[in-house]
Coordinates of C-alpha atoms in Angstrom, one line a residue:
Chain D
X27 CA -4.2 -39.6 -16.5
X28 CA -2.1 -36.3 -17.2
X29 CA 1.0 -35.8 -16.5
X30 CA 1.7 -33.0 -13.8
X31 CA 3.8 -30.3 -16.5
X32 CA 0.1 -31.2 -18.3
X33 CA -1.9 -29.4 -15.6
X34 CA -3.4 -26.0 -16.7
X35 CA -4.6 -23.4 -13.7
X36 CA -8.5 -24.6 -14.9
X37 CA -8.0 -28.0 -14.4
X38 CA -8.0 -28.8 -10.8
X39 CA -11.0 -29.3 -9.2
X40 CA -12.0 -26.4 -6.8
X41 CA -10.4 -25.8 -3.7
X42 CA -8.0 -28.7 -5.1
X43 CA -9.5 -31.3 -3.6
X44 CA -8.5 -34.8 -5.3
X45 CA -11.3 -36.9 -5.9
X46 CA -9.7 -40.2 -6.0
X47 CA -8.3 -42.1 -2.8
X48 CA -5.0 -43.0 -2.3
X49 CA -3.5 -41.0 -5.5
X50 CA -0.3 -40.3 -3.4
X51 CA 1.0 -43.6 -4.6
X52 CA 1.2 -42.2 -8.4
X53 CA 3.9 -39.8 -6.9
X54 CA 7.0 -41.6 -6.9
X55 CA 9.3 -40.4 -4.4
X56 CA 12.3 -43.1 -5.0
X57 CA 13.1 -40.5 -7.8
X58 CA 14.6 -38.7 -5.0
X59 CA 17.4 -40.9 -4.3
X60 CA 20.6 -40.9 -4.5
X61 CA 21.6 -43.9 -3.0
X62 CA 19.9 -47.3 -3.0
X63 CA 20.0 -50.6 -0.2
X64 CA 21.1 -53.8 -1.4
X65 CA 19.5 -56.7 0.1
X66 CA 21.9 -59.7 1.0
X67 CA 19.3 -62.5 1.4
X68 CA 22.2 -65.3 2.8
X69 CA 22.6 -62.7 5.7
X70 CA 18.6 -61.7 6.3
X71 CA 17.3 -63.6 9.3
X72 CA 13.6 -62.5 7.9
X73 CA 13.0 -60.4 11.2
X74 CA 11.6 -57.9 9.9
X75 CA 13.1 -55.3 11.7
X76 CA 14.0 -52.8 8.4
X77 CA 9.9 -53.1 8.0
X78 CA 9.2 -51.3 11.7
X79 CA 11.7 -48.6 10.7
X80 CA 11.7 -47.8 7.4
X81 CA 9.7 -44.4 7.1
X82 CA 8.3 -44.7 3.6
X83 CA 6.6 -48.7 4.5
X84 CA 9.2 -49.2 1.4
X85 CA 9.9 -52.4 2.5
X86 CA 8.4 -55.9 1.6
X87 CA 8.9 -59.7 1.5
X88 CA 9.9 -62.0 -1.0
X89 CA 8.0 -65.5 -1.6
X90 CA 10.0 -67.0 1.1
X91 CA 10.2 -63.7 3.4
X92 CA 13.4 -62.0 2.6
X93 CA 13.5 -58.3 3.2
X94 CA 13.5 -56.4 -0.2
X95 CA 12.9 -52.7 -1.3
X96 CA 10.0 -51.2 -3.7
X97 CA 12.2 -48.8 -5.3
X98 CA 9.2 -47.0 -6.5
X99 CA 9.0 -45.4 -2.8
X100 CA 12.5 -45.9 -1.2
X101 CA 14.2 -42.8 -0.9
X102 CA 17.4 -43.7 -0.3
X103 CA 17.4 -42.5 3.6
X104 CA 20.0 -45.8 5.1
X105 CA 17.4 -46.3 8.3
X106 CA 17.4 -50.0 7.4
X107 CA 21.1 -50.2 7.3
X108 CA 21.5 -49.0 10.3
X109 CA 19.1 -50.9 12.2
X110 CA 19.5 -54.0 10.6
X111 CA 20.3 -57.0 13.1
X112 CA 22.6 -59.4 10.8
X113 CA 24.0 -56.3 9.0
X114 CA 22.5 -57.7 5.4
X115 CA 22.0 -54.6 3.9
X116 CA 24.6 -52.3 2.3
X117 CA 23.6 -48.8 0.5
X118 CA 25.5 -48.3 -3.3
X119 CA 25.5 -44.8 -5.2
X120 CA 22.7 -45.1 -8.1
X121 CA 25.1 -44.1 -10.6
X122 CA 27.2 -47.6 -10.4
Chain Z
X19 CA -38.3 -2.0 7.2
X20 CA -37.2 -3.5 10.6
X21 CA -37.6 -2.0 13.9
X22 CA -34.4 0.3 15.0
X23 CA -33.3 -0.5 17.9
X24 CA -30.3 0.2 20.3
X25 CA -27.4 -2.4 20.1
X26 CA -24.1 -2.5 21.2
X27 CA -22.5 -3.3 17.6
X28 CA -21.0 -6.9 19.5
X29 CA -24.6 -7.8 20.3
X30 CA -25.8 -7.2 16.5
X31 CA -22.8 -9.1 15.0
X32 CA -24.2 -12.2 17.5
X33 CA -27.8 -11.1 16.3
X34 CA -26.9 -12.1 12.3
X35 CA -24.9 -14.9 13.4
X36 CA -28.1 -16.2 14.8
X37 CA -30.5 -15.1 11.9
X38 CA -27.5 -16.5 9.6
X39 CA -28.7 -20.1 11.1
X40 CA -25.0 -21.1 11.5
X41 CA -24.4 -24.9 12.4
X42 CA -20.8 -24.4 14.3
X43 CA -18.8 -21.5 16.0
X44 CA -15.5 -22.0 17.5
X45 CA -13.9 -19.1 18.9
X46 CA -11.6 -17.6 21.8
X47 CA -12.7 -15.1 23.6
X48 CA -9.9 -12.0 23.1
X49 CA -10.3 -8.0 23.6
X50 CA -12.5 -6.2 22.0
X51 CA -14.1 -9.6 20.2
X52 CA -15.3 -11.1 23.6
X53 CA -18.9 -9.5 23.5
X54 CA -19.8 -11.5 20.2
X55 CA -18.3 -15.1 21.7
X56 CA -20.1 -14.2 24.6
X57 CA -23.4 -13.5 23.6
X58 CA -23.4 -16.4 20.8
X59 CA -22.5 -19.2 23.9
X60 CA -25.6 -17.7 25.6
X61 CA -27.5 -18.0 22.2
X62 CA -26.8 -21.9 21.7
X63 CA -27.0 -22.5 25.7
X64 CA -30.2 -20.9 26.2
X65 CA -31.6 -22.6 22.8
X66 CA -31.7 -19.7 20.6
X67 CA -29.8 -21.0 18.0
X68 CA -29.1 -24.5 17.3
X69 CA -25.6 -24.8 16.8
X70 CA -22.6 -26.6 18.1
X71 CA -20.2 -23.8 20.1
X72 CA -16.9 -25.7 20.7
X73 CA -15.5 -23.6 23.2
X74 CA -11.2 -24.2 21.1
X75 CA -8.2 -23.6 23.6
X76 CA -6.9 -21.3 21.1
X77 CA -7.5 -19.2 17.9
X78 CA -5.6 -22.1 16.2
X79 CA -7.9 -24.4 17.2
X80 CA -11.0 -22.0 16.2
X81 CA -10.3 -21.6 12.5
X82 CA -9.3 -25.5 12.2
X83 CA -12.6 -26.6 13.8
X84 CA -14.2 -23.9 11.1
X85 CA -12.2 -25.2 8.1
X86 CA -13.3 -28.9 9.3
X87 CA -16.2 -28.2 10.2
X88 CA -16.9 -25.9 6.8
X89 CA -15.8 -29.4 5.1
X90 CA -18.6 -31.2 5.9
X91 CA -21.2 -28.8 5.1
X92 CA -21.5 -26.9 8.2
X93 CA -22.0 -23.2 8.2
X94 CA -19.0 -22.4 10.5
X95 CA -18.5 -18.4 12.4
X96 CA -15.4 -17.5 14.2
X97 CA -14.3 -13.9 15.5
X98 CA -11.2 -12.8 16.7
X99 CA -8.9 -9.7 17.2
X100 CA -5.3 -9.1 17.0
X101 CA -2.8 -11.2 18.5
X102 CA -5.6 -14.3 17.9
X103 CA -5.5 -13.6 14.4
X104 CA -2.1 -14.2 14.7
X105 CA -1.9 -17.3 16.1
X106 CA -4.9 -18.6 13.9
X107 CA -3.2 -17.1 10.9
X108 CA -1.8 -20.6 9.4
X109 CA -5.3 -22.0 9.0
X110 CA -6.9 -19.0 7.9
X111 CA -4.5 -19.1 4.4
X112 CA -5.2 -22.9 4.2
X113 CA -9.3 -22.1 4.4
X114 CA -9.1 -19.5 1.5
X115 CA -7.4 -21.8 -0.4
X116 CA -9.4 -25.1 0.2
X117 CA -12.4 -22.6 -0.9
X118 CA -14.5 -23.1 2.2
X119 CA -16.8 -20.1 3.0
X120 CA -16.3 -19.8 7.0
X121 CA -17.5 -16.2 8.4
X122 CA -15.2 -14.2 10.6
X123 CA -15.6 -10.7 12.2
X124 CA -12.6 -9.4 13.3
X125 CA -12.6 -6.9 15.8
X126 CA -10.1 -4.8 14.6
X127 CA -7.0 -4.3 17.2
X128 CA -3.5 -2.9 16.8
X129 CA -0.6 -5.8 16.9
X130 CA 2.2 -6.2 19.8
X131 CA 4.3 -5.5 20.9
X132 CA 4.1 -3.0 23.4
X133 CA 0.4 -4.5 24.0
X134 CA -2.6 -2.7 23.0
X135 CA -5.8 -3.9 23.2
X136 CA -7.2 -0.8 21.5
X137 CA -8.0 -0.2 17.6
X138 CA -6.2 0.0 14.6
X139 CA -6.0 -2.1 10.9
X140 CA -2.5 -3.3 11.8
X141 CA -3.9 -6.8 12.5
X142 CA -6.1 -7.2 9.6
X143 CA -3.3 -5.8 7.0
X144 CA -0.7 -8.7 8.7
X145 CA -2.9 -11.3 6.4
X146 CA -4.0 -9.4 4.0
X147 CA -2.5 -11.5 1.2
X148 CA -4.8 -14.5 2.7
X149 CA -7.1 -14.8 0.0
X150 CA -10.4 -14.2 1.7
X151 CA -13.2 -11.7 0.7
X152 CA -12.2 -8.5 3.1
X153 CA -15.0 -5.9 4.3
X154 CA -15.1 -2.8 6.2
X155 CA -17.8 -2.0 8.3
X156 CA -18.5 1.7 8.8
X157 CA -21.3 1.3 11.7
X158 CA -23.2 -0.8 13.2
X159 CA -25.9 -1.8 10.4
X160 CA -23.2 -2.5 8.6
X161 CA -21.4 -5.2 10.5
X162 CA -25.0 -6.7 10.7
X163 CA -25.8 -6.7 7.5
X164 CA -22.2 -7.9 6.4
X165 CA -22.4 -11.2 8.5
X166 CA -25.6 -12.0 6.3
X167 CA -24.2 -10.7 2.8
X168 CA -20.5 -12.6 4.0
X169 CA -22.2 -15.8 4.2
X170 CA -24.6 -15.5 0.9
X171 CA -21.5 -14.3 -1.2
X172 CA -19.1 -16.8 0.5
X173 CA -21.0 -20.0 -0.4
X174 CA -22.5 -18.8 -3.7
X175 CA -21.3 -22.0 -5.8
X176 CA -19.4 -19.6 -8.1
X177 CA -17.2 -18.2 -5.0
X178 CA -16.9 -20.5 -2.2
X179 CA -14.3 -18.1 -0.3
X180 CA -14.0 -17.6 3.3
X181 CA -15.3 -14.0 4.4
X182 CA -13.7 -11.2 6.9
X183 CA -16.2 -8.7 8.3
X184 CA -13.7 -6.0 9.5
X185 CA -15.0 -3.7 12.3
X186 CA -13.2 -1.6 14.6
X187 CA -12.1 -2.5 17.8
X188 CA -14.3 -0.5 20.8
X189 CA -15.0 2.4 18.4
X190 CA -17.6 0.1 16.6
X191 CA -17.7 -3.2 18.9
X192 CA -18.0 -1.3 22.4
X193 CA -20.8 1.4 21.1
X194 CA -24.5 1.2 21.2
X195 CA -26.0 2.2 17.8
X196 CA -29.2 2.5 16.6
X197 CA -29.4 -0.6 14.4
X198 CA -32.2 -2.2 12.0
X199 CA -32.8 -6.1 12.4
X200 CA -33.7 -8.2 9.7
X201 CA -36.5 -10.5 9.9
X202 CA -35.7 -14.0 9.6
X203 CA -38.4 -14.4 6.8
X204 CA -36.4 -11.8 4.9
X205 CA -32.8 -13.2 5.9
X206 CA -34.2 -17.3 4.7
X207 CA -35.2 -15.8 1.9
X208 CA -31.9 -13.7 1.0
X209 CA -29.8 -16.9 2.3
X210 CA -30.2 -20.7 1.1
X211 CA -29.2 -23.6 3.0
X212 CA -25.4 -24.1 2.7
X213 CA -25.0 -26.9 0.0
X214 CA -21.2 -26.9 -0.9
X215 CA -20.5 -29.6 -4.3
X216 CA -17.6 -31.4 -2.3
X217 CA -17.9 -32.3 1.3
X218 CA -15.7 -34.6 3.7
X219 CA -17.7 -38.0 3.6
X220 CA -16.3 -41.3 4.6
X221 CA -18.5 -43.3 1.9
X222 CA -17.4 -41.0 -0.6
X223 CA -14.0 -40.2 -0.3
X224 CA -11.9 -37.0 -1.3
X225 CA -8.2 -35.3 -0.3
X226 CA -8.3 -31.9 0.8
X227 CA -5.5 -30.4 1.7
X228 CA -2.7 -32.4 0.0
X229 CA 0.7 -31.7 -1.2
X230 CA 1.3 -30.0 -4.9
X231 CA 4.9 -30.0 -6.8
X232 CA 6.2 -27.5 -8.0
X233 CA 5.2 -28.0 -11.3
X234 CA 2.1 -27.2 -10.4
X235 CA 2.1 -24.7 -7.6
X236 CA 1.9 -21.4 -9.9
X237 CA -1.1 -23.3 -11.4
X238 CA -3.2 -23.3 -7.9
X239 CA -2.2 -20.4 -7.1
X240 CA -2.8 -18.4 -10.2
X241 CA -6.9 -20.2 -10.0
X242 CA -6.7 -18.9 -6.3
X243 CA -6.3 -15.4 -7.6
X244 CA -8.7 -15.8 -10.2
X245 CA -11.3 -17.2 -8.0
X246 CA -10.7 -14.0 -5.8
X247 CA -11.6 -11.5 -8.6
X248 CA -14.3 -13.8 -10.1
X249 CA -15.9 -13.2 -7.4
X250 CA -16.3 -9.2 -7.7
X251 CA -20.2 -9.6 -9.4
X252 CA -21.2 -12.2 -6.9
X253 CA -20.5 -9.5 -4.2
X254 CA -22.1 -7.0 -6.0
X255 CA -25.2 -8.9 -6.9
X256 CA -25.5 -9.6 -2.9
X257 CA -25.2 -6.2 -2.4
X258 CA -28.1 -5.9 -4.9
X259 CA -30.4 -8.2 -3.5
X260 CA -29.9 -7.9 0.3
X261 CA -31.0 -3.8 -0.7
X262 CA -34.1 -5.2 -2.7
X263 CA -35.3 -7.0 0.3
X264 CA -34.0 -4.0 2.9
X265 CA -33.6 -1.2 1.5
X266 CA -30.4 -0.9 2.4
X267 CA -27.8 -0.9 -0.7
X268 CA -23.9 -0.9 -0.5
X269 CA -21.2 -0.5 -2.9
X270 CA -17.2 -1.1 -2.8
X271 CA -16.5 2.5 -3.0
X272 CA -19.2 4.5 -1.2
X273 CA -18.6 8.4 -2.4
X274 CA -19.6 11.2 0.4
X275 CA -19.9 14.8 -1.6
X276 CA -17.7 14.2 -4.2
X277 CA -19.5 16.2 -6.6
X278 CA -17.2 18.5 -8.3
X279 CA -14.3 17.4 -5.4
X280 CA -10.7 18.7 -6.1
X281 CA -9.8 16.5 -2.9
X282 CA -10.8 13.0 -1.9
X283 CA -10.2 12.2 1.7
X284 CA -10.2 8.4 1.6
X285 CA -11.0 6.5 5.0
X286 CA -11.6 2.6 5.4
X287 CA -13.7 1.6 8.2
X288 CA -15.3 3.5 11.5
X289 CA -13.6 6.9 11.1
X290 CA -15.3 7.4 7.7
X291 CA -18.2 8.5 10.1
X292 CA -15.9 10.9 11.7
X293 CA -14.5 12.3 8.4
X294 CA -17.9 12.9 6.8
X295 CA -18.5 15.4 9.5
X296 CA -15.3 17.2 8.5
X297 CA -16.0 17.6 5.0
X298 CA -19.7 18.9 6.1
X299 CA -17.1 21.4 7.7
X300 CA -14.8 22.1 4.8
X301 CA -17.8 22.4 2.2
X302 CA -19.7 24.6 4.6
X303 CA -16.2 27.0 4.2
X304 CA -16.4 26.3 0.6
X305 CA -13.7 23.9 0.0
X306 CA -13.9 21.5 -2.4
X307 CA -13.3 18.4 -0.7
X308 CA -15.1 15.1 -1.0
X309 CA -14.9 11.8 0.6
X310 CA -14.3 8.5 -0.6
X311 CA -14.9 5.3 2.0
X312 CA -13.5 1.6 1.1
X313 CA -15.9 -0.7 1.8
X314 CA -14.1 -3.6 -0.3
X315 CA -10.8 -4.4 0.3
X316 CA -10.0 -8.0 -0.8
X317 CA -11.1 -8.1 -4.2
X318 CA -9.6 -4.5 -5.0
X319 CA -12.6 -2.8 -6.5
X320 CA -10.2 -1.2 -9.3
X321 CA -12.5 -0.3 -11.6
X322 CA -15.1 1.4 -8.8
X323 CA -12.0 3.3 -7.3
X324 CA -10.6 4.4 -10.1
X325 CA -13.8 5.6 -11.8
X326 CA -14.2 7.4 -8.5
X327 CA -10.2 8.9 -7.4
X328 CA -9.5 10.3 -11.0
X329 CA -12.3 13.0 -11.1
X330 CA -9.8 14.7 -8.3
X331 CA -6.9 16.7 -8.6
X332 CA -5.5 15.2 -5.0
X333 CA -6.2 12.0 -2.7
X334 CA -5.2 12.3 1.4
X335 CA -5.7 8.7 2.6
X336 CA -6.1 8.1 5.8
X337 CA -4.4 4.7 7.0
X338 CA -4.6 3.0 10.2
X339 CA -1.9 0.4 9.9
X340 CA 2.1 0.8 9.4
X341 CA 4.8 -1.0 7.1
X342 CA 7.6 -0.3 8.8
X343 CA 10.7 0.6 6.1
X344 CA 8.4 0.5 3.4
X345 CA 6.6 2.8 0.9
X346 CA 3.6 4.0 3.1
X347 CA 0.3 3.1 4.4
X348 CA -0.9 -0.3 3.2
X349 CA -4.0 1.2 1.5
X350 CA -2.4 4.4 0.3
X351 CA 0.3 2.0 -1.2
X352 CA -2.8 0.1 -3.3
X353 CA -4.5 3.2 -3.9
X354 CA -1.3 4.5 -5.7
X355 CA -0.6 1.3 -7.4
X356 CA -4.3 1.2 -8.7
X357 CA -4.0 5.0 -10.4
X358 CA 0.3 4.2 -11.5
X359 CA -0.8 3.4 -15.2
X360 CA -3.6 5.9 -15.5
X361 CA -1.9 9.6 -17.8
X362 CA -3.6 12.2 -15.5
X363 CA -3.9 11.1 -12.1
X364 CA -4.5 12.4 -8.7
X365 CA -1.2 13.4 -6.1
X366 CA -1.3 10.8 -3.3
X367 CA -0.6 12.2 0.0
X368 CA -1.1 9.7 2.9
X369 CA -1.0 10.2 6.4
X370 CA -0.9 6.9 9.2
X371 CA -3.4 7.9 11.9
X372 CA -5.4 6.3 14.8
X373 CA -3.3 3.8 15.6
X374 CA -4.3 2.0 19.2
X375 CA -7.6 4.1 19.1
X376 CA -5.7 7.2 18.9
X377 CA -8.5 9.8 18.6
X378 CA -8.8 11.2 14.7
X379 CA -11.4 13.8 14.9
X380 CA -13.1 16.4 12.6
X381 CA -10.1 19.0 12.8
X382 CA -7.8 16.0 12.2
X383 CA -8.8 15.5 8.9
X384 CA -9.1 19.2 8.3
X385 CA -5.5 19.3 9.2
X386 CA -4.4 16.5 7.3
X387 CA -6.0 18.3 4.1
X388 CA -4.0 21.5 4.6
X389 CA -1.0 19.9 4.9
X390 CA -1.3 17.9 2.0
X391 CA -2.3 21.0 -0.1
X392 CA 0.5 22.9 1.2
X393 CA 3.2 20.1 0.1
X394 CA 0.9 20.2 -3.4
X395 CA 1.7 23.3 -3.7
X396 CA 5.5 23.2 -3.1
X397 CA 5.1 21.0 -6.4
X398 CA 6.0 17.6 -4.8
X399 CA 3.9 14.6 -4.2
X400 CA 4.2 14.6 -0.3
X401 CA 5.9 11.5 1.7
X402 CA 3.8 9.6 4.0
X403 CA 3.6 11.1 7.4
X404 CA 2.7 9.5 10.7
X405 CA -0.3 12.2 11.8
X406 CA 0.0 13.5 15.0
X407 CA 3.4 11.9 16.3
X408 CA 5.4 14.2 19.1
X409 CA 8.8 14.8 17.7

């Protein structure tokens, strides 16, 4: 597939319609962050409360059900730290 | 040839909307558009037409069921005026640019506040960057005729562009006219079933409507603009054809006894009528003044205009809409743009008349051409002047 600085004026189909479902999930919005949650997974209670809220359905579960992030997506936003119960999530700048 | 008959210009909009076939109209009734939502609800209830009318709660909600409903492969008509424009204005960019060929007649009407419900181009110039084709009807005939050409040119496969019929508020939509229908063996033949490429279907999924980055942006946009001019010999092989079946052939710029003209009056819309009887008046004296009536607005017909403007030594444009602070008349401001590169070109002079159905008649235009020679003749290219304003 091309990459978007690729894309001439001709090449998109007409009225840009996009011919292939669910394409939004090439556009990777965790590039946008500037901050990222670290998962503490002594702490996690697996309630699966940071799941409800996070905005971007960023969140998944580990083999045994821990709460983790798909970075691809996560933008960063601190929802889940806030709202989680145990407090086993912390955010850290992406630089360090 | 059809039968003439008398029509109030409302009624023969609905007439071609019914010959056009259409499969869905949405629309709110506002002032002076009513007649045409009216008539068409009477159309589907008593049979006539076998369409769906959703009867929206607002103008919003009449372009997005068009936009929708032009998705799937329905042949979608809306009509508004004015303020409704307005409030349906953020759909009507997003159907240009999703390239689906609705049909609209706006009933031209001047834009609040204070309210008027009386005609002008102010609301029609508020979205004139919105990408659709743009017409302007002179009469009657031509509305009717326009709604048929509209929807031929619109969903040609090479266009696919959303269509304004422009006609003025009460002078045109209030009026009874002698007007020519066209047979519905004629109209099937002119127009094919709409069959757009790309439709909205759940077993065969597409996106319309999604997000772009910038990287990319300038890159829609720039085929949105292209698409608009590509689609300048579509609309003139329309023109063409509906004339071979009818008899009845228009142009982008139609000329009114330019022969020889040192002075172009140039009009767009229902007061062309009026100023054609003025320059009867002015050649009777002997003056050499012609006329010049826009037909096509949106795409600019450059080459027809300018093949048409710089045979005269002066232009007085007649504009019915205002941009406040800035340099003029919208179409005087284009018309000037057009001519900017060309060595010898004609003075501009541009005077903002008829706004809220402010009478313009005969002696108007006479006037406006005498005062536009006299500031010629002072040597300066004359400033835009609101005609007719009590100081």
């Amino acid at each position: 597939m091309k990459r978007e600085q690729e894309y001439t004026w001709t090449d998109f189909e007409r009225g840009y319609v996009i011919t292939e479902p669910g394409s939004s999930r090439e556009y990777h919005t965790g590039d946008w962050r500037s901050q990222r949650p670290i998962f503490d997974k002594e702490r996690c209670i697996k309630c699966g409360v940071c799941w409800i809220f996070c905005p971007d359905s960023a969140i998944r579960f580990d083999a045994e059900g821990h709460a983790e992030t798909d970075l691809d997506y996560c933008k960063g936003c601190g929802i889940c730290v806030r709202e989680c119960l145990p407090g086993a999530i912390t955010m850290v700048d992406e630089e360090d | 040839m059809g039968k003439r008959v008398g029509m109030e210009v409302s009624i023969a909009a609905s007439e071609a909307v019914r010959l056009a076939n259409v499969d869905v109209i949405a629309a709110y009734p506002i002032t002076p558009q009513t007649h045409i939502v009216e008539h068409l609800s009477e159309f589907v209830n008593n049979g006539e037409l076998d369409a769906e009318f959703v009867p929206v709660e607002s103008e919003h909600s009449a372009m997005s069921v068009c936009t929708g409903c032009a998705a799937v492969g329905a042949r979608s008509f809306t009509c508004t005026s004015s303020q409704g424009l307005i409030l349906m204005s953020e759909i009507v960019y997003c159907t240009a640019a999703m390239r689906l060929p609705v049909v609209m007649v706006l009933a031209n009407r001047s834009l609040s506040n204070p309210i008027s419900i009386w005609n002008d181009h102010t609301d029609v110039m508020s979205i004139r960057d919105c990408g659709w084709i743009q017409y302007f009807a002179e009469n009657g005939q031509d509305v009717l005729d326009h709604v048929l050409i509209s929807y031929r040119v619109g969903e040609d496969r090479d266009v696919m562009l959303p269509v304004i019929v422009n006609m003025d508020g009460f002078s045109l939509s209030h009026v009874v006219e002698p007007v020519e229908l066209v047979d519905q063996e004629t109209v099937d033949k002119f127009l094919p079933p709409y069959k757009p490429s790309v439709v909205l279907d759940p077993t065969h999924p597409v996106t319309m409507g999604a997000i772009v980055l910038p990287s990319c942006y300038t890159e829609t946009k720039k085929a949105q603009d292209e698409a608009v001019k590509a689609s300048m010999p579509i609309i003139l092989k329309g023109w063409q054809e509906f004339g071979d079946l009818t008899g009845r052939y228009y142009h982008p710029i139609e000329e009114y006894r330019t022969e020889g003209a040192e002075v172009l009056l140039v009009t767009m819309g229902g007061i062309s009528e009026t100023a054609m009887w003025a320059v009867d008046q002015m050649r009777e004296k002997g003056r050499s003044v012609g006329l010049l009536k826009m037909r096509l607005w949106r795409p600019f017909p450059f080459e027809e205009f300018r093949k048409a403007a710089l045979k005269a030594r002066m232009l007085v444009v007649v504009d019915r809409a205002i941009s406040y602070g800035g340099p003029g008349g919208p179409v005087a401001s284009e018309l000037r743009s057009a001519l900017y590169n060309e060595p010898k070109r004609p003075i501009v002079a541009n005077f903002i008349a008829g706004l809220a159905s402010r009478d313009v008649a005969p002696f108007d235009f006479i006037e406006m051409v005498d005062r536009a020679e006299g500031a010629c003749k002072k040597g300066t290219e004359p400033e835009y002047e609101i005609y007719g304003v009590r100081e």
